[in-house]
CSV table of C-alpha atoms in Angstrom, one decimal:
chain,number,residue,atom,x,y,z
H,1,UNK,CA,-24.6,4.4,-7.1
H,2,UNK,CA,-27.5,4.9,-5.0
H,3,UNK,CA,-28.4,1.4,-4.4
H,4,UNK,CA,-26.0,-0.3,-1.9
H,5,UNK,CA,-27.3,0.8,1.5
H,6,UNK,CA,-24.0,2.0,2.5
H,7,UNK,CA,-24.1,4.7,-0.1
H,8,UNK,CA,-27.8,5.5,0.7
H,9,UNK,CA,-25.8,6.6,4.0
H,10,UNK,CA,-22.8,8.2,2.6
H,11,UNK,CA,-24.7,9.9,0.1
H,12,UNK,CA,-22.0,10.5,-2.7
H,13,UNK,CA,-23.2,13.0,-5.4
H,14,UNK,CA,-22.0,12.0,-9.1
H,15,UNK,CA,-20.6,15.0,-10.7
H,16,UNK,CA,-19.0,14.0,-14.0
H,17,UNK,CA,-17.6,11.1,-16.2
H,18,UNK,CA,-15.0,12.1,-18.9
H,19,UNK,CA,-14.8,9.6,-21.5
H,20,UNK,CA,-11.6,10.8,-23.0
H,21,UNK,CA,-9.6,11.1,-19.7
H,22,UNK,CA,-11.3,8.0,-18.4
H,23,UNK,CA,-12.2,10.0,-15.1
H,24,UNK,CA,-15.1,10.2,-12.8
H,25,UNK,CA,-15.8,12.7,-10.1
H,26,UNK,CA,-18.1,12.4,-7.2
H,27,UNK,CA,-18.7,14.8,-4.1
H,28,UNK,CA,-19.3,14.4,-0.6
H,29,UNK,CA,-21.3,16.8,1.6
H,30,UNK,CA,-20.1,17.2,5.1
H,31,UNK,CA,-22.5,15.7,7.8
H,32,UNK,CA,-21.6,15.6,11.4
H,33,UNK,CA,-21.8,12.1,11.5
H,34,UNK,CA,-18.7,12.0,9.2
H,35,UNK,CA,-16.6,13.8,11.8
H,36,UNK,CA,-13.5,12.5,13.5
H,37,UNK,CA,-13.8,15.1,16.2
H,38,UNK,CA,-16.6,15.9,18.8
H,39,UNK,CA,-16.7,19.8,18.0
H,40,UNK,CA,-14.8,20.6,15.1
H,41,UNK,CA,-15.7,19.6,11.6
H,42,UNK,CA,-13.0,17.4,10.5
H,43,UNK,CA,-13.6,14.4,8.2
H,44,UNK,CA,-12.8,11.0,9.6
H,45,UNK,CA,-10.2,9.0,7.7
H,46,UNK,CA,-12.5,6.0,7.9
H,47,UNK,CA,-15.0,8.1,5.8
H,48,UNK,CA,-12.3,9.4,3.4
H,49,UNK,CA,-11.1,5.6,3.0
H,50,UNK,CA,-14.8,4.6,2.3
H,51,UNK,CA,-14.8,7.7,-0.3
H,52,UNK,CA,-11.6,6.3,-2.1
H,53,UNK,CA,-12.9,2.9,-2.5
H,54,UNK,CA,-16.1,4.4,-4.3
H,55,UNK,CA,-14.4,6.8,-6.4
H,56,UNK,CA,-12.0,4.1,-7.6
H,57,UNK,CA,-14.6,1.6,-8.0
H,58,UNK,CA,-16.7,4.0,-10.1
H,59,UNK,CA,-13.8,4.8,-12.3
H,60,UNK,CA,-13.4,1.2,-13.1
H,61,UNK,CA,-17.2,0.1,-13.2
H,62,UNK,CA,-17.9,2.9,-15.6
H,63,UNK,CA,-15.8,1.5,-18.3
H,64,UNK,CA,-16.1,-2.1,-17.3
H,65,UNK,CA,-19.5,-2.6,-16.1
H,66,UNK,CA,-20.1,-4.2,-12.6
H,67,UNK,CA,-19.1,-6.4,-10.6
H,68,UNK,CA,-15.6,-5.3,-10.0
H,69,UNK,CA,-14.8,-6.2,-6.3
H,70,UNK,CA,-12.1,-4.4,-4.7
H,71,UNK,CA,-8.8,-6.4,-4.2
H,72,UNK,CA,-6.9,-3.8,-2.3
H,73,UNK,CA,-6.9,-0.1,-1.3
H,74,UNK,CA,-4.4,2.3,-0.5
H,75,UNK,CA,-4.7,5.6,1.2
H,76,UNK,CA,-2.4,8.4,2.0
H,77,UNK,CA,-3.5,11.4,4.2
H,78,UNK,CA,-1.8,14.6,3.2
H,79,UNK,CA,-3.9,17.0,5.4
H,80,UNK,CA,-6.6,17.3,8.0
H,81,UNK,CA,-9.8,17.7,5.9
H,82,UNK,CA,-11.8,20.2,7.3
H,83,UNK,CA,-15.7,20.2,6.7
H,84,UNK,CA,-17.9,21.2,3.7
H,85,UNK,CA,-18.0,19.7,0.3
H,86,UNK,CA,-15.0,17.5,-0.7
H,87,UNK,CA,-14.4,16.1,-4.2
H,88,UNK,CA,-13.0,12.7,-5.1
H,89,UNK,CA,-11.6,12.2,-8.7
H,90,UNK,CA,-11.4,8.6,-9.7
H,91,UNK,CA,-8.9,8.1,-12.7
H,92,UNK,CA,-8.7,4.7,-14.5
H,93,UNK,CA,-5.2,3.8,-14.8
H,94,UNK,CA,-5.3,0.3,-16.4
H,95,UNK,CA,-8.2,-1.8,-17.5
H,96,UNK,CA,-7.0,-5.1,-17.6
H,97,UNK,CA,-8.6,-8.4,-18.5
H,98,UNK,CA,-8.5,-9.8,-14.6
H,99,UNK,CA,-7.1,-6.7,-12.8
H,100,UNK,CA,-7.8,-2.9,-13.1
H,101,UNK,CA,-6.3,-0.1,-11.3
H,102,UNK,CA,-7.5,3.3,-10.5
H,103,UNK,CA,-6.2,6.4,-8.9
H,104,UNK,CA,-8.2,8.6,-6.5
H,105,UNK,CA,-7.5,12.1,-5.6
H,106,UNK,CA,-9.5,13.9,-2.9
H,107,UNK,CA,-9.5,17.7,-2.8
H,108,UNK,CA,-11.1,20.1,-0.6
H,109,UNK,CA,-11.3,23.7,-1.3
H,110,UNK,CA,-9.3,23.3,-4.4
H,111,UNK,CA,-6.3,21.7,-2.0
H,112,UNK,CA,-5.2,18.0,-2.3
H,113,UNK,CA,-5.8,16.4,0.8
H,114,UNK,CA,-5.7,12.6,0.2
H,115,UNK,CA,-4.2,10.4,-2.4
H,116,UNK,CA,-5.8,6.9,-3.1
H,117,UNK,CA,-5.1,3.9,-5.3
H,118,UNK,CA,-7.5,0.8,-5.8
H,119,UNK,CA,-6.8,-2.5,-7.3
H,120,UNK,CA,-10.2,-4.1,-8.6
H,121,UNK,CA,-11.1,-7.5,-10.2
H,122,UNK,CA,-12.2,-7.4,-13.8
H,123,UNK,CA,-12.2,-11.0,-14.2
H,124,UNK,CA,-15.9,-11.4,-14.3
H,125,UNK,CA,-18.2,-9.6,-16.8
I,1,UNK,CA,-13.6,5.2,21.4
I,2,UNK,CA,-17.2,6.4,21.7
I,3,UNK,CA,-16.5,10.2,21.2
I,4,UNK,CA,-15.8,10.8,17.3
I,5,UNK,CA,-19.4,11.2,15.9
I,6,UNK,CA,-18.2,8.7,13.2
I,7,UNK,CA,-17.8,6.1,15.8
I,8,UNK,CA,-21.0,6.7,17.3
I,9,UNK,CA,-22.4,5.9,13.9
I,10,UNK,CA,-20.3,3.0,13.5
I,11,UNK,CA,-20.5,1.7,17.2
I,12,UNK,CA,-17.3,-0.6,17.4
I,13,UNK,CA,-17.3,-2.7,20.5
I,14,UNK,CA,-14.0,-2.7,22.5
I,15,UNK,CA,-13.3,-6.5,23.4
I,16,UNK,CA,-9.8,-6.6,24.8
I,17,UNK,CA,-6.4,-5.1,25.1
I,18,UNK,CA,-3.4,-7.3,25.7
I,19,UNK,CA,-0.5,-5.6,27.4
I,20,UNK,CA,2.1,-8.1,26.5
I,21,UNK,CA,1.1,-8.8,22.8
I,22,UNK,CA,0.5,-5.1,22.2
I,23,UNK,CA,-2.9,-6.2,20.8
I,24,UNK,CA,-6.3,-5.0,20.9
I,25,UNK,CA,-9.5,-6.4,19.4
I,26,UNK,CA,-13.0,-4.8,18.7
I,27,UNK,CA,-16.0,-6.1,17.1
I,28,UNK,CA,-18.5,-4.6,14.8
I,29,UNK,CA,-22.1,-5.8,14.8
I,30,UNK,CA,-23.9,-5.9,11.1
I,31,UNK,CA,-26.3,-3.3,10.5
I,32,UNK,CA,-28.0,-3.2,7.1
I,33,UNK,CA,-26.6,0.4,6.5
I,34,UNK,CA,-23.1,-1.3,6.4
I,35,UNK,CA,-24.2,-3.3,3.4
I,36,UNK,CA,-22.6,-3.4,-0.1
I,37,UNK,CA,-25.7,-5.0,-1.4
I,38,UNK,CA,-29.5,-3.9,-1.5
I,39,UNK,CA,-30.8,-7.3,-0.4
I,40,UNK,CA,-27.8,-9.8,0.9
I,41,UNK,CA,-26.0,-8.8,4.1
I,42,UNK,CA,-22.4,-8.1,2.7
I,43,UNK,CA,-20.0,-5.6,4.3
I,44,UNK,CA,-19.1,-2.8,2.2
I,45,UNK,CA,-15.6,-2.5,1.6
I,46,UNK,CA,-15.8,1.1,2.8
I,47,UNK,CA,-16.8,0.2,6.3
I,48,UNK,CA,-14.1,-2.5,6.1
I,49,UNK,CA,-11.5,0.2,5.5
I,50,UNK,CA,-12.9,2.5,8.2
I,51,UNK,CA,-12.6,-0.4,10.7
I,52,UNK,CA,-9.2,-1.1,9.8
I,53,UNK,CA,-8.1,2.7,10.3
I,54,UNK,CA,-9.9,2.3,14.0
I,55,UNK,CA,-8.3,-1.0,14.9
I,56,UNK,CA,-4.9,0.3,13.9
I,57,UNK,CA,-5.4,3.6,15.5
I,58,UNK,CA,-6.5,2.0,18.7
I,59,UNK,CA,-3.4,-0.3,18.8
I,60,UNK,CA,-1.1,2.6,18.6
I,61,UNK,CA,-3.0,5.1,20.8
I,62,UNK,CA,-3.4,2.7,23.7
I,63,UNK,CA,0.4,2.3,24.1
I,64,UNK,CA,1.4,6.0,22.9
I,65,UNK,CA,-1.8,8.0,23.9
I,66,UNK,CA,-3.5,10.4,21.5
I,67,UNK,CA,-3.2,12.1,19.3
I,68,UNK,CA,-2.0,9.5,16.7
I,69,UNK,CA,-3.2,10.9,13.2
I,70,UNK,CA,-3.4,8.2,10.3
I,71,UNK,CA,-0.6,8.9,7.7
I,72,UNK,CA,-1.5,6.0,5.4
I,73,UNK,CA,-3.6,2.9,5.2
I,74,UNK,CA,-3.6,-0.3,3.2
I,75,UNK,CA,-6.6,-2.6,3.1
I,76,UNK,CA,-6.2,-6.2,1.5
I,77,UNK,CA,-9.8,-7.9,1.0
I,78,UNK,CA,-9.5,-11.6,1.1
I,79,UNK,CA,-13.0,-12.7,1.0
I,80,UNK,CA,-16.7,-11.4,0.6
I,81,UNK,CA,-17.7,-10.5,4.3
I,82,UNK,CA,-21.1,-11.8,5.0
I,83,UNK,CA,-23.1,-10.1,7.7
I,84,UNK,CA,-23.3,-10.7,11.5
I,85,UNK,CA,-20.7,-9.9,13.9
I,86,UNK,CA,-17.1,-9.5,12.6
I,87,UNK,CA,-13.8,-8.9,14.7
I,88,UNK,CA,-10.7,-6.6,14.2
I,89,UNK,CA,-7.5,-7.3,15.8
I,90,UNK,CA,-5.0,-4.4,16.0
I,91,UNK,CA,-1.4,-5.4,16.3
I,92,UNK,CA,1.2,-2.7,17.3
I,93,UNK,CA,4.3,-3.6,15.2
I,94,UNK,CA,6.5,-0.7,15.8
I,95,UNK,CA,6.1,2.3,18.3
I,96,UNK,CA,8.5,5.0,16.9
I,97,UNK,CA,9.5,8.4,18.0
I,98,UNK,CA,7.7,9.9,15.1
I,99,UNK,CA,6.1,7.2,13.3
I,100,UNK,CA,4.0,3.9,14.5
I,101,UNK,CA,2.9,1.0,12.7
I,102,UNK,CA,0.0,-1.4,13.3
I,103,UNK,CA,-1.3,-4.4,11.6
I,104,UNK,CA,-5.0,-5.4,11.3
I,105,UNK,CA,-6.7,-8.6,10.8
I,106,UNK,CA,-10.2,-8.9,10.3
I,107,UNK,CA,-12.1,-12.1,10.7
I,108,UNK,CA,-15.8,-13.2,10.4
I,109,UNK,CA,-16.9,-16.7,11.8
I,110,UNK,CA,-13.2,-17.3,12.6
I,111,UNK,CA,-12.0,-17.1,9.2
I,112,UNK,CA,-9.5,-14.3,8.0
I,113,UNK,CA,-11.4,-11.9,5.6
I,114,UNK,CA,-9.1,-8.9,5.4
I,115,UNK,CA,-5.7,-7.7,6.0
I,116,UNK,CA,-4.8,-4.0,6.8
I,117,UNK,CA,-1.7,-2.0,7.9
I,118,UNK,CA,-1.6,1.6,9.1
I,119,UNK,CA,1.1,4.1,9.7
I,120,UNK,CA,0.4,6.6,12.3
I,121,UNK,CA,2.0,9.6,13.4
I,122,UNK,CA,3.4,9.5,17.0
I,123,UNK,CA,5.4,12.8,16.7
I,124,UNK,CA,3.2,14.8,19.2
I,125,UNK,CA,2.4,13.7,22.6
E,1,UNK,CA,15.4,-19.6,-6.7
E,2,UNK,CA,18.6,-19.6,-8.5
E,3,UNK,CA,17.5,-19.2,-12.0
E,4,UNK,CA,16.5,-15.8,-12.6
E,5,UNK,CA,19.5,-13.7,-13.3
E,6,UNK,CA,18.6,-11.1,-10.8
E,7,UNK,CA,18.7,-14.0,-8.2
E,8,UNK,CA,22.1,-14.8,-9.3
E,9,UNK,CA,23.2,-11.3,-8.4
E,10,UNK,CA,21.3,-10.8,-5.2
E,11,UNK,CA,22.1,-14.5,-4.0
E,12,UNK,CA,19.4,-15.1,-1.7
E,13,UNK,CA,19.9,-18.2,0.4
E,14,UNK,CA,17.0,-20.6,1.2
E,15,UNK,CA,16.6,-21.6,4.8
E,16,UNK,CA,13.6,-23.4,5.5
E,17,UNK,CA,9.8,-24.1,4.4
E,18,UNK,CA,7.3,-25.1,7.0
E,19,UNK,CA,4.5,-27.0,5.5
E,20,UNK,CA,2.1,-26.3,8.6
E,21,UNK,CA,2.5,-22.8,9.1
E,22,UNK,CA,2.9,-22.1,5.3
E,23,UNK,CA,5.9,-20.1,5.9
E,24,UNK,CA,9.4,-19.9,4.2
E,25,UNK,CA,12.7,-18.3,5.2
E,26,UNK,CA,15.3,-17.0,3.2
E,27,UNK,CA,18.5,-15.0,4.1
E,28,UNK,CA,20.6,-12.4,2.4
E,29,UNK,CA,24.3,-11.8,3.2
E,30,UNK,CA,25.4,-8.2,3.2
E,31,UNK,CA,27.8,-7.0,0.3
E,32,UNK,CA,29.0,-3.5,-0.5
E,33,UNK,CA,27.0,-3.4,-3.7
E,34,UNK,CA,23.6,-3.5,-1.6
E,35,UNK,CA,24.6,-0.3,0.5
E,36,UNK,CA,22.9,2.7,0.6
E,37,UNK,CA,25.7,4.6,2.0
E,38,UNK,CA,29.3,5.1,0.5
E,39,UNK,CA,31.0,4.2,3.6
E,40,UNK,CA,28.7,2.6,6.1
E,41,UNK,CA,27.2,-0.8,5.8
E,42,UNK,CA,23.3,0.2,5.4
E,43,UNK,CA,21.2,-1.9,3.2
E,44,UNK,CA,19.5,0.2,0.5
E,45,UNK,CA,15.8,0.2,0.6
E,46,UNK,CA,15.4,-0.8,-3.0
E,47,UNK,CA,17.5,-4.1,-2.3
E,48,UNK,CA,15.1,-4.8,0.9
E,49,UNK,CA,12.0,-4.2,-1.6
E,50,UNK,CA,13.5,-6.7,-3.9
E,51,UNK,CA,13.9,-9.0,-1.1
E,52,UNK,CA,10.2,-8.6,0.2
E,53,UNK,CA,9.1,-9.5,-3.6
E,54,UNK,CA,11.3,-12.8,-3.5
E,55,UNK,CA,10.2,-14.0,0.0
E,56,UNK,CA,6.4,-13.3,-0.6
E,57,UNK,CA,6.8,-14.8,-4.2
E,58,UNK,CA,8.4,-17.8,-2.7
E,59,UNK,CA,5.7,-18.4,0.0
E,60,UNK,CA,3.1,-18.3,-2.6
E,61,UNK,CA,4.9,-20.3,-5.3
E,62,UNK,CA,6.0,-23.0,-2.8
E,63,UNK,CA,2.4,-24.0,-2.3
E,64,UNK,CA,0.7,-22.8,-5.7
E,65,UNK,CA,3.5,-23.8,-8.2
E,66,UNK,CA,4.8,-21.0,-10.5
E,67,UNK,CA,4.3,-18.6,-12.3
E,68,UNK,CA,2.8,-16.4,-9.9
E,69,UNK,CA,3.4,-12.9,-11.1
E,70,UNK,CA,3.6,-10.1,-8.7
E,71,UNK,CA,0.3,-7.7,-8.8
E,72,UNK,CA,1.3,-5.5,-6.0
E,73,UNK,CA,4.0,-4.9,-3.2
E,74,UNK,CA,4.1,-2.8,-0.2
E,75,UNK,CA,7.0,-2.4,2.1
E,76,UNK,CA,7.1,-0.2,5.4
E,77,UNK,CA,10.6,0.5,6.8
E,78,UNK,CA,10.7,0.3,10.6
E,79,UNK,CA,14.5,0.8,11.2
E,80,UNK,CA,18.0,1.4,9.3
E,81,UNK,CA,19.2,-2.1,8.4
E,82,UNK,CA,23.0,-2.2,9.3
E,83,UNK,CA,24.9,-4.7,7.4
E,84,UNK,CA,25.4,-8.4,8.0
E,85,UNK,CA,22.9,-11.3,7.3
E,86,UNK,CA,19.2,-10.5,7.4
E,87,UNK,CA,16.5,-12.9,7.3
E,88,UNK,CA,13.2,-12.6,5.3
E,89,UNK,CA,10.0,-14.8,6.4
E,90,UNK,CA,7.4,-15.1,3.8
E,91,UNK,CA,4.0,-16.2,5.2
E,92,UNK,CA,1.2,-17.3,3.1
E,93,UNK,CA,-2.0,-15.5,4.0
E,94,UNK,CA,-4.4,-16.4,1.6
E,95,UNK,CA,-3.9,-18.9,-1.5
E,96,UNK,CA,-7.0,-17.9,-3.7
E,97,UNK,CA,-8.1,-19.2,-7.0
E,98,UNK,CA,-7.0,-16.1,-8.9
E,99,UNK,CA,-5.3,-14.1,-6.2
E,100,UNK,CA,-3.0,-14.9,-3.2
E,101,UNK,CA,-1.5,-12.9,-0.5
E,102,UNK,CA,1.8,-13.2,1.4
E,103,UNK,CA,3.1,-11.2,4.4
E,104,UNK,CA,6.9,-10.5,4.7
E,105,UNK,CA,8.8,-9.8,7.7
E,106,UNK,CA,12.5,-8.9,7.6
E,107,UNK,CA,14.7,-9.2,10.7
E,108,UNK,CA,18.3,-8.0,11.3
E,109,UNK,CA,20.1,-9.4,14.3
E,110,UNK,CA,16.5,-10.7,15.8
E,111,UNK,CA,15.0,-7.3,15.3
E,112,UNK,CA,12.1,-6.4,13.1
E,113,UNK,CA,13.3,-4.0,10.6
E,114,UNK,CA,10.6,-4.1,7.8
E,115,UNK,CA,7.4,-5.2,6.9
E,116,UNK,CA,6.1,-6.2,3.7
E,117,UNK,CA,3.0,-7.5,1.9
E,118,UNK,CA,2.6,-8.7,-1.7
E,119,UNK,CA,-0.5,-9.7,-3.9
E,120,UNK,CA,0.4,-12.3,-6.5
E,121,UNK,CA,-1.7,-13.8,-9.5
E,122,UNK,CA,-2.6,-17.4,-9.0
E,123,UNK,CA,-4.8,-17.5,-12.0
E,124,UNK,CA,-2.5,-19.6,-13.9
E,125,UNK,CA,-1.3,-23.1,-13.2
B,1,UNK,CA,22.7,10.0,-7.4
B,2,UNK,CA,25.9,8.1,-8.2
B,3,UNK,CA,27.1,7.7,-4.9
B,4,UNK,CA,25.4,5.1,-2.8
B,5,UNK,CA,27.1,1.7,-4.0
B,6,UNK,CA,23.8,0.4,-5.0
B,7,UNK,CA,23.4,3.1,-7.3
B,8,UNK,CA,26.5,2.3,-8.8
B,9,UNK,CA,25.5,-1.3,-9.6
B,10,UNK,CA,21.8,0.0,-10.9
B,11,UNK,CA,23.1,3.1,-12.9
B,12,UNK,CA,20.1,4.9,-13.2
B,13,UNK,CA,20.4,7.9,-15.7
B,14,UNK,CA,19.1,11.3,-14.6
B,15,UNK,CA,17.3,12.9,-17.5
B,16,UNK,CA,15.4,15.8,-16.3
B,17,UNK,CA,13.8,18.0,-13.3
B,18,UNK,CA,11.0,20.3,-14.0
B,19,UNK,CA,10.7,22.9,-11.5
B,20,UNK,CA,7.4,24.0,-12.1
B,21,UNK,CA,5.7,20.5,-12.2
B,22,UNK,CA,8.0,19.4,-9.3
B,23,UNK,CA,8.8,16.1,-11.3
B,24,UNK,CA,12.1,14.4,-12.0
B,25,UNK,CA,12.8,11.8,-14.7
B,26,UNK,CA,15.2,9.2,-14.8
B,27,UNK,CA,16.1,6.0,-17.1
B,28,UNK,CA,17.4,2.8,-16.7
B,29,UNK,CA,19.2,0.7,-19.3
B,30,UNK,CA,18.3,-3.0,-19.4
B,31,UNK,CA,21.1,-5.3,-18.5
B,32,UNK,CA,20.9,-9.1,-18.2
B,33,UNK,CA,21.3,-9.3,-14.4
B,34,UNK,CA,18.1,-7.2,-14.2
B,35,UNK,CA,16.0,-9.8,-15.8
B,36,UNK,CA,13.5,-12.1,-14.1
B,37,UNK,CA,13.9,-14.6,-16.7
B,38,UNK,CA,17.0,-16.9,-17.7
B,39,UNK,CA,16.7,-16.2,-21.5
B,40,UNK,CA,13.9,-13.6,-22.1
B,41,UNK,CA,14.6,-10.0,-21.3
B,42,UNK,CA,12.0,-9.1,-18.7
B,43,UNK,CA,12.9,-6.8,-15.7
B,44,UNK,CA,12.5,-8.4,-12.3
B,45,UNK,CA,10.0,-6.7,-10.1
B,46,UNK,CA,12.5,-6.3,-7.5
B,47,UNK,CA,14.5,-4.1,-9.8
B,48,UNK,CA,11.4,-2.1,-10.6
B,49,UNK,CA,10.7,-1.7,-6.9
B,50,UNK,CA,14.0,-0.4,-6.4
B,51,UNK,CA,13.6,2.0,-9.1
B,52,UNK,CA,10.3,3.3,-7.7
B,53,UNK,CA,12.3,4.0,-4.7
B,54,UNK,CA,15.1,5.9,-6.4
B,55,UNK,CA,12.6,7.9,-8.3
B,56,UNK,CA,10.5,8.8,-5.6
B,57,UNK,CA,13.1,9.8,-3.3
B,58,UNK,CA,14.8,11.9,-5.8
B,59,UNK,CA,11.5,13.9,-6.6
B,60,UNK,CA,11.3,14.7,-2.7
B,61,UNK,CA,15.3,15.1,-2.2
B,62,UNK,CA,15.6,17.5,-5.2
B,63,UNK,CA,13.1,20.0,-3.4
B,64,UNK,CA,13.8,19.2,0.3
B,65,UNK,CA,17.5,18.3,0.3
B,66,UNK,CA,18.7,15.1,1.6
B,67,UNK,CA,18.3,12.9,4.0
B,68,UNK,CA,14.7,11.9,3.2
B,69,UNK,CA,14.7,8.3,4.2
B,70,UNK,CA,11.9,6.2,2.8
B,71,UNK,CA,9.1,5.4,5.4
B,72,UNK,CA,7.0,3.1,3.0
B,73,UNK,CA,6.8,2.1,-0.8
B,74,UNK,CA,3.7,0.9,-2.8
B,75,UNK,CA,4.3,-0.6,-6.1
B,76,UNK,CA,1.6,-1.7,-8.6
B,77,UNK,CA,2.7,-3.8,-11.7
B,78,UNK,CA,0.6,-3.2,-14.8
B,79,UNK,CA,2.2,-5.1,-17.4
B,80,UNK,CA,5.4,-7.3,-17.9
B,81,UNK,CA,8.3,-5.0,-18.5
B,82,UNK,CA,10.2,-6.3,-21.6
B,83,UNK,CA,13.7,-5.3,-21.9
B,84,UNK,CA,15.5,-2.1,-23.4
B,85,UNK,CA,15.5,1.4,-21.8
B,86,UNK,CA,13.0,2.4,-19.2
B,87,UNK,CA,11.8,5.5,-17.7
B,88,UNK,CA,10.7,6.6,-14.3
B,89,UNK,CA,9.0,9.9,-13.4
B,90,UNK,CA,8.9,11.1,-9.7
B,91,UNK,CA,6.3,13.5,-9.1
B,92,UNK,CA,6.2,15.4,-5.8
B,93,UNK,CA,2.8,15.4,-4.6
B,94,UNK,CA,3.3,16.8,-0.9
B,95,UNK,CA,6.2,18.4,0.6
B,96,UNK,CA,5.3,18.4,4.4
B,97,UNK,CA,7.0,19.6,7.5
B,98,UNK,CA,7.7,15.9,8.6
B,99,UNK,CA,6.3,13.5,5.9
B,100,UNK,CA,6.5,14.0,2.1
B,101,UNK,CA,4.8,12.0,-0.8
B,102,UNK,CA,5.8,11.2,-4.2
B,103,UNK,CA,4.3,9.4,-7.1
B,104,UNK,CA,6.2,7.4,-9.5
B,105,UNK,CA,5.2,6.2,-13.1
B,106,UNK,CA,7.2,3.8,-14.9
B,107,UNK,CA,7.0,3.6,-18.8
B,108,UNK,CA,8.5,1.3,-21.2
B,109,UNK,CA,8.1,2.1,-25.0
B,110,UNK,CA,5.7,4.9,-24.0
B,111,UNK,CA,3.6,2.5,-22.2
B,112,UNK,CA,2.7,2.7,-18.6
B,113,UNK,CA,4.1,-0.4,-16.9
B,114,UNK,CA,4.2,0.3,-13.2
B,115,UNK,CA,2.6,2.8,-10.7
B,116,UNK,CA,4.5,3.7,-7.3
B,117,UNK,CA,3.9,5.7,-4.4
B,118,UNK,CA,6.5,6.4,-1.8
B,119,UNK,CA,6.2,8.2,1.6
B,120,UNK,CA,9.5,9.9,2.8
B,121,UNK,CA,10.7,11.6,6.1
B,122,UNK,CA,11.4,15.4,5.7
B,123,UNK,CA,11.8,15.8,9.3
B,124,UNK,CA,15.4,16.5,9.4
B,125,UNK,CA,17.0,19.2,7.2
């Protein structure tokens, strides 16, 4: 996950990959450039959207192998996400021959703050 | 649009705001840290998702006034987005008392490359 | 559009297909069994969701040919949709080799009441 | 759930409501007018979309009380859904002061066939 230049900027930290549940977890450490607000430490929705893409992608790519380009992405924001570390869980829901799906749950301080869902192409191998 | 620290990093360029069509346009100049690929200049899906959020938000905020927090976001990726400048058009589709909607169209070299749609809270004034 | 048994129940009326704009239009005449409300004539959200699927599907199938199974569907409800005829416009946004997209706009009395977007598989021919 | 005329046609069967998990379950018995296909017993995507709306709505309304109008709906189709009974589980993910969210999982013969997510207004009481 370190190689795309955008990841080098975002710096997601791989935490775990659970074979049986087909789940991966990554975390993101707050940095001021992630902020929505000039003074307060609130994650920008665009950063969270990017994290949803990464976590969903990882959940598919770990079990399918790359490339798995994103077809579409859905993000639901549940609460303002105040600074510090946040965690994204990517859950593979369907590994299909041409199309795969992953759910993403973002938590901050143990609280659910955003829900995501991604559709990825698994046509190529 | 310059004030959130995340915008200072992304550096979206405001292009226009059309009162009658209730549309705004912003552009984004390619930089290597936006890339999905270590060598080729391909915009990362996460950067495009962030741009959808910004453009949709701008289309709502210009006519409503901030704050207009994002409730949910949908991004459909149509084609790989190869480097250089891209343009995002945010189109206000419904300015409601509590909930507003904007469509976003991202083009690169005049070609439609991604479609977005955002739901924003306009409950507060 | 008459052949699936569900269509025989819904009874969508084909209105037009515009080659140049790659748009189709269908209408739906209100019937009491479409209603959300025991007394008032308000279209049920589930009926509108079904109409989005049909109109998006038609916009893809007319230019690609069937089958074009639905991959995913998004519906945004803008206003309560009070009885009488409603119209759905399906707009082909991208006809791809494996994946295609259509936008759907539902209007009632000339007013925009719902926005939809569908992703359809165009892998088979 | 019996009162809206559309429900009288669809005939969803309430199965359970789990207080602790904030989940409800409903089932739908196949009937020919639900079909996508003139001969085979395949649920039409529009019927599944309507079921997602109902199950998500029920998950919110049981804990909030009506009315909880649908703001937006997302349905991801994972597999063709062949006739017989299907089950929809509505899971309340966030009960907010103005906006609430529910996930919906549709299974057929124990297999996950569709994923849904709904946003509902909980502004009024």
